[in-house]
Each structure stands twice: as structure tokens, then as C-alpha cells.
Amino acid sequence: SEESYSLFTDHMCSRNQVPRETKQILSHHTDEVWVVQFSKSGKKLASGSKDCTVIVWDTESSTGRMLHRLVGHTQAISFVTWSPDESMLLSCSNDYSVRLWDVMTGQCKRVYNKHTEAVTACAWFPDSSRFVSGSVDGNIFMWDLEGGELRNWSGVRINDLAVTPDGQLMVGICGAKKIHLYYLATGIEETLQESDNTTSMFLSDSGRFLLVNTSANNGEIHNWDLREKRLVQKYRGQKQGRFVIRSAFGGTDMSFVISGSEDSQVYLWHRHKGKLLEVLAGHTGTVNSVTWNPVDPYMFAPA
């Protein structure tokens, strides 16, 4: 696991551990897919598109069955995230809103409209009863499921946002080359200095490690240890310059880092050594987002 990894252990990631065969192509969107995310059980997949819709897919179906098409946003979907109990889904949009969806029925339960610019990210708290939303309008809001605003922070134009699984730490990134750490119980805020502009991030299951996609060297991914507050690894090779590209941890024992790229390929590295292991083709345009099934180490979905 990521917590027990030792530098004195020779981790050999076999090529056989890397999924390289396309099993399904999910193609019901009518424009670019900007974000994909598996549910915690890995049984469902959500995809958000420039076509203003979110689609919920059944990943246990051999044909990739569409369960729901979630319609209501009026501009592109920038982010989606599952509630920890998998009963709800949040979608963020360039239409300045966040929508809360019932996964079972496909119905919109609530619309959150307080942001005044594009909403770039949102993140659940572990009890599935609260979440935070961040925007380039410089605001972060904490919400309950009834639409009540519980707390707010201002002054940081948020590009991405996450909450640790224990609900104690909120992490945000902005275009000012900084990682913002908000300790929610104490109110203390800290920053980690990045070397280049940051566009997206991915928080590990333990909440200790943070992948940050940066503009360095035409696209470089940084792995931060948030407990020790230090950069522990860099991953190079993928191309990023014009678009938001998302990366993720995944695979057996979370041994890999995977990322999309503007050159239409998927890049995969050894997490601890930083070595590029695979470059996978198959797409015809930019691969904006990737998500690795949290239960099946041999399944990931790029878009």
C-alpha cells in the first residue's frame, strides 16, 4: 500500500499488471468528454462533457450500458464526483452552478447557484452530508444537501479542490503556483510553493499524497507528500499546454500514476521510481481525464 512502501524494497511492476487492451468504447456524448470518475465500488462510471451532460454508466455490463443521462446544465461540465455512499453525484459546470443528482433515479435534487464564474471542482466530506465547491470567482463554499451555506473562504481562484477521507483537511490549487492547505478543525491555512502553474490534482485514498498536474516542461506531474510537505517524485513525458489534463494513482497497490495527454495518448509511470512504463494509443484527440477503477486494478477509463 502507499503507507507501507519502503525505499529499501525493490518494487517490480510487471507489464502484465498494466491494462493495455481496450474492452469497451463508450460513445454516447456528442462533444468532448472533459472528466471521468469511477464510483467507490467501481460498479459505475460518471462522465462529464462539453455537451453539457453527465452520463452514468454501468461498468459491470459487458456493453457499457448507459444508466442515466443527466441533463440540466447549460454549459460544459468541468467536474463530477461521487458521494462516498454512491447514492449521489455532484456536477460542476461553466454555467456557474453545481448540481446534485440522485444516482438511482437520475433526477436533479438541487442546484447551487452562488458562484459568479465557472465552477471548477467540488469535493465531498466522508459522511456524504456536506461538500465544498470551488470556482475561479475566488470563492470556496461549504454546502449541506438542503442548499444551506455552512462556511466560505475567499481570495483564491480555485482550479481544483479535494477533501481528505477523514474530513480534516481541504486542499486547493490555483493559478498562482501554490497548493493551499486548509485545516478545517483549527482554521489554520498553509501553502506549499509549486514551481509552475497548476491545473488539476488528484488526492490519494489515504489523503497523504497529492498528484498535481503542472505546466512545467510542457507538462509535468508532481507527487507531493502532504504529511511531510515535500515533493517526492516527478513524472515527465505527457504533453500539456493548452488544456486541463487530469491524472490519477491506480493499479495493484496503487503502484502506478496514469495521465491523459494532448498528444492523444495515455501515459503510465511507476509511482515510486518515476519511470515511464507505457504510452497507450487509441484516442484521436486530447485525452483530458483518466480514472482507475478503485476495486479492479486491471481497469481504467481515459477520455
Short mmCIF file of C-alpha atoms in Angstrom, two decimals:
data_model
loop_
_atom_site.label_atom_id
_atom_site.label_comp_id
_atom_site.label_asym_id
_atom_site.label_seq_id
_atom_site.Cartn_x
_atom_site.Cartn_y
_atom_site.Cartn_z
CA SER A 1 0.00 0.00 0.00
CA GLU A 2 1.06 3.63 -0.25
CA GLU A 3 1.59 3.89 3.50
CA SER A 4 3.81 0.81 3.79
CA TYR A 5 6.03 1.45 0.78
CA SER A 6 9.73 1.25 1.64
CA LEU A 7 12.62 2.67 -0.34
CA PHE A 8 14.54 -0.47 0.60
CA THR A 9 12.11 -2.73 -1.24
CA ASP A 10 12.69 -3.38 -4.94
CA HIS A 11 9.22 -2.91 -6.38
CA MET A 12 8.99 -4.64 -9.75
CA CYS A 13 5.83 -3.67 -11.63
CA SER A 14 5.23 -6.27 -14.29
CA ARG A 15 3.96 -5.19 -17.70
CA ASN A 16 1.28 -7.83 -17.14
CA GLN A 17 -0.13 -5.62 -14.38
CA VAL A 18 -0.82 -2.85 -16.87
CA PRO A 19 -4.15 -2.91 -18.76
CA ARG A 20 -3.35 -2.38 -22.44
CA GLU A 21 -6.38 -3.80 -24.27
CA THR A 22 -9.47 -1.68 -24.98
CA LYS A 23 -12.53 -3.55 -23.68
CA GLN A 24 -15.28 -1.02 -24.38
CA ILE A 25 -15.75 2.31 -26.12
CA LEU A 26 -18.44 4.47 -24.52
CA SER A 27 -19.60 6.94 -27.12
CA HIS A 28 -22.98 8.49 -26.25
CA HIS A 29 -21.65 12.01 -25.68
CA THR A 30 -21.89 14.45 -28.61
CA ASP A 31 -18.82 16.54 -27.75
CA GLU A 32 -15.50 16.26 -25.89
CA VAL A 33 -15.52 14.43 -22.54
CA TRP A 34 -13.67 16.56 -20.01
CA VAL A 35 -13.86 14.43 -16.87
CA VAL A 36 -14.46 10.79 -15.87
CA GLN A 37 -14.69 9.21 -12.42
CA PHE A 38 -15.43 5.70 -11.12
CA SER A 39 -17.67 5.26 -8.11
CA LYS A 40 -16.06 3.93 -4.93
CA SER A 41 -17.26 0.37 -5.63
CA GLY A 42 -16.08 0.57 -9.24
CA LYS A 43 -19.52 -0.56 -10.42
CA LYS A 44 -20.42 2.75 -12.05
CA LEU A 45 -18.64 5.40 -14.07
CA ALA A 46 -19.62 9.05 -14.49
CA SER A 47 -18.51 11.12 -17.47
CA GLY A 48 -18.93 14.87 -17.92
CA SER A 49 -18.81 16.52 -21.31
CA LYS A 50 -18.62 19.76 -23.21
CA ASP A 51 -22.08 18.75 -24.49
CA CYS A 52 -23.45 19.95 -21.08
CA THR A 53 -24.48 16.47 -19.92
CA VAL A 54 -23.28 13.86 -17.46
CA ILE A 55 -23.71 10.17 -18.26
CA VAL A 56 -23.75 7.42 -15.62
CA TRP A 57 -22.52 4.08 -16.95
CA ASP A 58 -22.85 0.52 -15.68
CA THR A 59 -19.27 -0.82 -15.68
CA GLU A 60 -20.43 -4.36 -14.86
CA SER A 61 -22.30 -4.54 -18.16
CA SER A 62 -20.38 -6.17 -20.99
CA THR A 63 -21.65 -3.48 -23.34
CA GLY A 64 -21.08 -0.47 -21.10
CA ARG A 65 -24.78 0.21 -20.57
CA MET A 66 -25.85 3.82 -20.04
CA LEU A 67 -27.88 4.08 -16.84
CA HIS A 68 -28.74 7.80 -16.93
CA ARG A 69 -28.09 10.89 -18.98
CA LEU A 70 -28.17 13.84 -16.56
CA VAL A 71 -29.48 16.94 -18.32
CA GLY A 72 -29.82 20.45 -16.91
CA HIS A 73 -26.55 22.33 -17.19
CA THR A 74 -26.37 24.96 -19.93
CA GLN A 75 -22.58 24.95 -20.42
CA ALA A 76 -19.75 22.41 -20.36
CA ILE A 77 -19.26 20.05 -17.41
CA SER A 78 -15.94 20.78 -15.72
CA PHE A 79 -16.01 18.20 -12.92
CA VAL A 80 -18.00 15.31 -11.44
CA THR A 81 -17.63 13.48 -8.15
CA TRP A 82 -19.45 10.62 -6.41
CA SER A 83 -20.67 10.79 -2.84
CA PRO A 84 -18.82 8.29 -0.62
CA ASP A 85 -22.04 6.27 -0.22
CA GLU A 86 -22.53 6.30 -4.04
CA SER A 87 -26.14 7.45 -3.78
CA MET A 88 -25.45 10.93 -5.17
CA LEU A 89 -23.35 12.65 -7.79
CA LEU A 90 -22.21 16.26 -8.00
CA SER A 91 -21.55 18.01 -11.30
CA CYS A 92 -19.76 21.35 -11.73
CA SER A 93 -20.19 23.49 -14.81
CA ASN A 94 -19.03 26.55 -16.67
CA ASP A 95 -22.61 27.79 -16.24
CA TYR A 96 -21.55 28.85 -12.67
CA SER A 97 -23.62 26.14 -10.98
CA VAL A 98 -23.29 22.87 -9.09
CA ARG A 99 -25.99 20.24 -9.43
CA LEU A 100 -26.76 17.41 -7.01
CA TRP A 101 -28.13 14.25 -8.65
CA ASP A 102 -29.89 11.16 -7.31
CA VAL A 103 -27.96 8.28 -8.88
CA MET A 104 -30.80 5.79 -8.56
CA THR A 105 -33.41 7.91 -10.35
CA GLY A 106 -31.23 10.24 -12.42
CA GLN A 107 -33.17 13.22 -11.08
CA CYS A 108 -31.62 16.55 -10.07
CA LYS A 109 -32.18 17.05 -6.34
CA ARG A 110 -30.79 20.58 -6.01
CA VAL A 111 -28.99 23.36 -7.88
CA TYR A 112 -26.38 25.52 -6.11
CA ASN A 113 -26.08 28.91 -7.78
CA LYS A 114 -23.96 31.21 -5.61
CA HIS A 115 -20.75 31.19 -7.69
CA THR A 116 -20.34 34.04 -10.18
CA GLU A 117 -17.87 32.35 -12.56
CA ALA A 118 -17.16 28.81 -13.76
CA VAL A 119 -17.21 26.18 -11.01
CA THR A 120 -14.05 24.11 -11.42
CA ALA A 121 -14.29 21.46 -8.69
CA CYS A 122 -16.18 20.13 -5.72
CA ALA A 123 -15.42 17.57 -3.02
CA TRP A 124 -17.48 15.53 -0.58
CA PHE A 125 -16.98 15.11 3.13
CA PRO A 126 -16.82 11.46 4.27
CA ASP A 127 -20.35 11.40 5.75
CA SER A 128 -21.95 12.29 2.36
CA SER A 129 -23.90 15.11 4.04
CA ARG A 130 -21.69 18.09 3.13
CA PHE A 131 -19.47 19.18 0.28
CA VAL A 132 -17.34 22.11 -0.86
CA SER A 133 -17.34 23.81 -4.25
CA GLY A 134 -14.57 25.95 -5.73
CA SER A 135 -14.56 28.44 -8.56
CA VAL A 136 -12.35 30.84 -10.47
CA ASP A 137 -14.52 33.55 -8.89
CA GLY A 138 -12.19 33.28 -5.88
CA ASN A 139 -14.66 31.58 -3.56
CA ILE A 140 -14.98 28.21 -1.84
CA PHE A 141 -18.37 27.39 -0.32
CA MET A 142 -19.25 24.56 2.05
CA TRP A 143 -22.81 23.32 1.50
CA ASP A 144 -25.30 20.98 3.09
CA LEU A 145 -27.64 18.87 0.98
CA GLU A 146 -30.57 21.24 1.55
CA GLY A 147 -28.71 24.13 -0.09
CA GLY A 148 -27.54 25.83 3.08
CA GLU A 149 -24.17 27.57 3.04
CA LEU A 150 -22.23 26.39 6.09
CA ARG A 151 -18.90 28.15 5.60
CA ASN A 152 -16.92 30.07 3.00
CA TRP A 153 -13.39 31.05 2.06
CA SER A 154 -12.44 33.80 -0.37
CA GLY A 155 -9.39 35.13 -2.17
CA VAL A 156 -8.16 32.06 -4.10
CA ARG A 157 -9.18 31.39 -7.71
CA ILE A 158 -9.63 27.63 -7.43
CA ASN A 159 -8.55 25.30 -10.25
CA ASP A 160 -9.16 22.09 -8.29
CA LEU A 161 -10.27 21.02 -4.82
CA ALA A 162 -10.26 17.93 -2.58
CA VAL A 163 -11.05 16.86 0.99
CA THR A 164 -9.11 14.13 2.81
CA PRO A 165 -11.03 10.96 3.73
CA ASP A 166 -11.01 11.90 7.43
CA GLY A 167 -12.63 15.26 6.60
CA GLN A 168 -9.93 17.21 8.43
CA LEU A 169 -8.02 18.80 5.54
CA MET A 170 -9.19 20.61 2.42
CA VAL A 171 -6.68 21.03 -0.40
CA GLY A 172 -6.96 23.52 -3.23
CA ILE A 173 -4.78 24.62 -6.12
CA CYS A 174 -4.83 27.87 -8.06
CA GLY A 175 -3.02 29.51 -10.94
CA ALA A 176 -0.59 31.26 -8.57
CA LYS A 177 1.81 28.27 -8.33
CA LYS A 178 0.56 27.35 -4.87
CA ILE A 179 -1.06 24.42 -3.10
CA HIS A 180 -3.41 25.65 -0.37
CA LEU A 181 -3.94 23.53 2.76
CA TYR A 182 -6.99 24.35 4.89
CA TYR A 183 -7.02 22.61 8.30
CA LEU A 184 -10.74 22.64 8.99
CA ALA A 185 -10.77 21.91 12.72
CA THR A 186 -8.28 24.63 13.64
CA GLY A 187 -8.86 27.15 10.84
CA ILE A 188 -5.14 27.19 10.06
CA GLU A 189 -4.22 27.73 6.41
CA GLU A 190 -0.84 26.90 4.86
CA THR A 191 0.60 26.98 1.36
CA LEU A 192 3.12 24.84 -0.48
CA GLN A 193 5.05 26.54 -3.24
CA GLU A 194 4.92 24.96 -6.68
CA SER A 195 7.46 25.73 -9.40
CA ASP A 196 4.92 26.23 -12.18
CA ASN A 197 1.25 26.86 -12.83
CA THR A 198 -1.04 24.12 -11.54
CA THR A 199 -4.11 22.96 -13.45
CA SER A 200 -5.52 19.85 -11.72
CA MET A 201 -4.81 17.47 -8.86
CA PHE A 202 -5.65 14.02 -7.53
CA LEU A 203 -5.67 13.08 -3.84
CA SER A 204 -4.67 9.55 -2.83
CA ASP A 205 -7.10 7.29 -0.97
CA SER A 206 -5.21 7.85 2.28
CA GLY A 207 -5.22 11.62 1.85
CA ARG A 208 -1.46 11.74 2.28
CA PHE A 209 -0.24 12.05 -1.31
CA LEU A 210 -1.28 14.61 -3.92
CA LEU A 211 -0.70 14.45 -7.66
CA VAL A 212 -0.51 17.90 -9.24
CA ASN A 213 -0.52 18.48 -12.99
CA THR A 214 1.67 21.46 -13.85
CA SER A 215 2.73 23.40 -16.90
CA ALA A 216 6.42 22.66 -16.28
CA ASN A 217 8.37 21.36 -19.29
CA ASN A 218 5.23 21.26 -21.46
CA GLY A 219 3.50 19.10 -18.89
CA GLU A 220 4.92 17.61 -15.70
CA ILE A 221 3.15 15.83 -12.85
CA HIS A 222 4.33 16.29 -9.26
CA ASN A 223 3.70 13.90 -6.37
CA TRP A 224 3.57 15.68 -3.01
CA ASP A 225 3.68 14.10 0.45
CA LEU A 226 1.24 16.31 2.36
CA ARG A 227 2.24 14.91 5.74
CA GLU A 228 5.90 15.79 5.24
CA LYS A 229 5.06 18.77 3.00
CA ARG A 230 7.60 17.86 0.36
CA LEU A 231 7.76 16.93 -3.32
CA VAL A 232 8.65 13.24 -3.59
CA GLN A 233 8.52 12.45 -7.33
CA LYS A 234 8.09 13.94 -10.78
CA TYR A 235 6.59 12.28 -13.88
CA ARG A 236 7.55 13.50 -17.34
CA GLY A 237 6.60 12.68 -20.91
CA GLN A 238 2.94 13.57 -21.34
CA LYS A 239 2.03 16.75 -23.18
CA GLN A 240 0.10 19.56 -21.55
CA GLY A 241 -0.02 23.19 -22.58
CA ARG A 242 -3.45 24.40 -23.66
CA PHE A 243 -5.94 22.23 -21.76
CA VAL A 244 -6.70 20.87 -18.30
CA ILE A 245 -5.28 17.33 -18.17
CA ARG A 246 -6.09 15.03 -15.25
CA SER A 247 -4.00 12.25 -13.72
CA ALA A 248 -4.56 9.57 -11.07
CA PHE A 249 -2.98 6.89 -8.89
CA GLY A 250 -4.06 3.32 -9.61
CA GLY A 251 -3.32 -0.31 -10.21
CA THR A 252 -2.19 -3.04 -7.83
CA ASP A 253 -1.20 -1.43 -4.50
CA MET A 254 -1.65 1.97 -6.20
CA SER A 255 1.71 1.33 -7.86
CA PHE A 256 1.09 3.45 -10.95
CA VAL A 257 0.48 7.03 -11.98
CA ILE A 258 -1.62 7.50 -15.10
CA SER A 259 -2.35 10.63 -17.07
CA GLY A 260 -4.04 11.89 -20.19
CA SER A 261 -2.14 14.00 -22.69
CA GLU A 262 -2.66 16.48 -25.51
CA ASP A 263 -0.98 14.10 -27.98
CA SER A 264 -3.97 11.69 -27.87
CA GLN A 265 -2.18 9.10 -25.72
CA VAL A 266 -2.31 7.77 -22.18
CA TYR A 267 0.91 7.80 -20.14
CA LEU A 268 1.68 5.45 -17.29
CA TRP A 269 4.58 5.60 -14.83
CA HIS A 270 5.98 3.59 -11.91
CA ARG A 271 4.69 5.62 -8.99
CA HIS A 272 7.73 5.44 -6.72
CA LYS A 273 10.54 5.39 -9.29
CA GLY A 274 9.03 7.89 -11.72
CA LYS A 275 9.90 5.65 -14.67
CA LEU A 276 7.66 5.85 -17.75
CA LEU A 277 6.31 2.32 -18.32
CA GLU A 278 3.73 2.62 -21.09
CA VAL A 279 2.39 5.02 -23.70
CA LEU A 280 -1.02 3.81 -24.86
CA ALA A 281 -2.66 4.95 -28.09
CA GLY A 282 -6.30 4.66 -29.12
CA HIS A 283 -7.77 8.17 -28.93
CA THR A 284 -7.94 10.63 -31.80
CA GLY A 285 -7.95 13.84 -29.75
CA THR A 286 -6.69 15.15 -26.43
CA VAL A 287 -7.08 12.69 -23.54
CA ASN A 288 -8.43 15.08 -20.91
CA SER A 289 -9.06 12.79 -17.98
CA VAL A 290 -8.32 9.30 -16.64
CA THR A 291 -9.79 7.33 -13.76
CA TRP A 292 -8.65 3.97 -12.39
CA ASN A 293 -11.20 1.53 -11.03
CA PRO A 294 -10.65 1.52 -7.23
CA VAL A 295 -11.65 -2.16 -6.96
CA ASP A 296 -10.39 -3.69 -10.21
CA PRO A 297 -6.64 -2.93 -10.66
CA TYR A 298 -6.86 -4.04 -14.31
CA MET A 299 -9.44 -1.45 -15.39
CA PHE A 300 -9.08 2.23 -16.09
CA ALA A 301 -11.03 4.67 -18.24
CA PRO A 302 -9.47 7.54 -20.19
CA ALA A 303 -11.48 10.19 -22.03
#
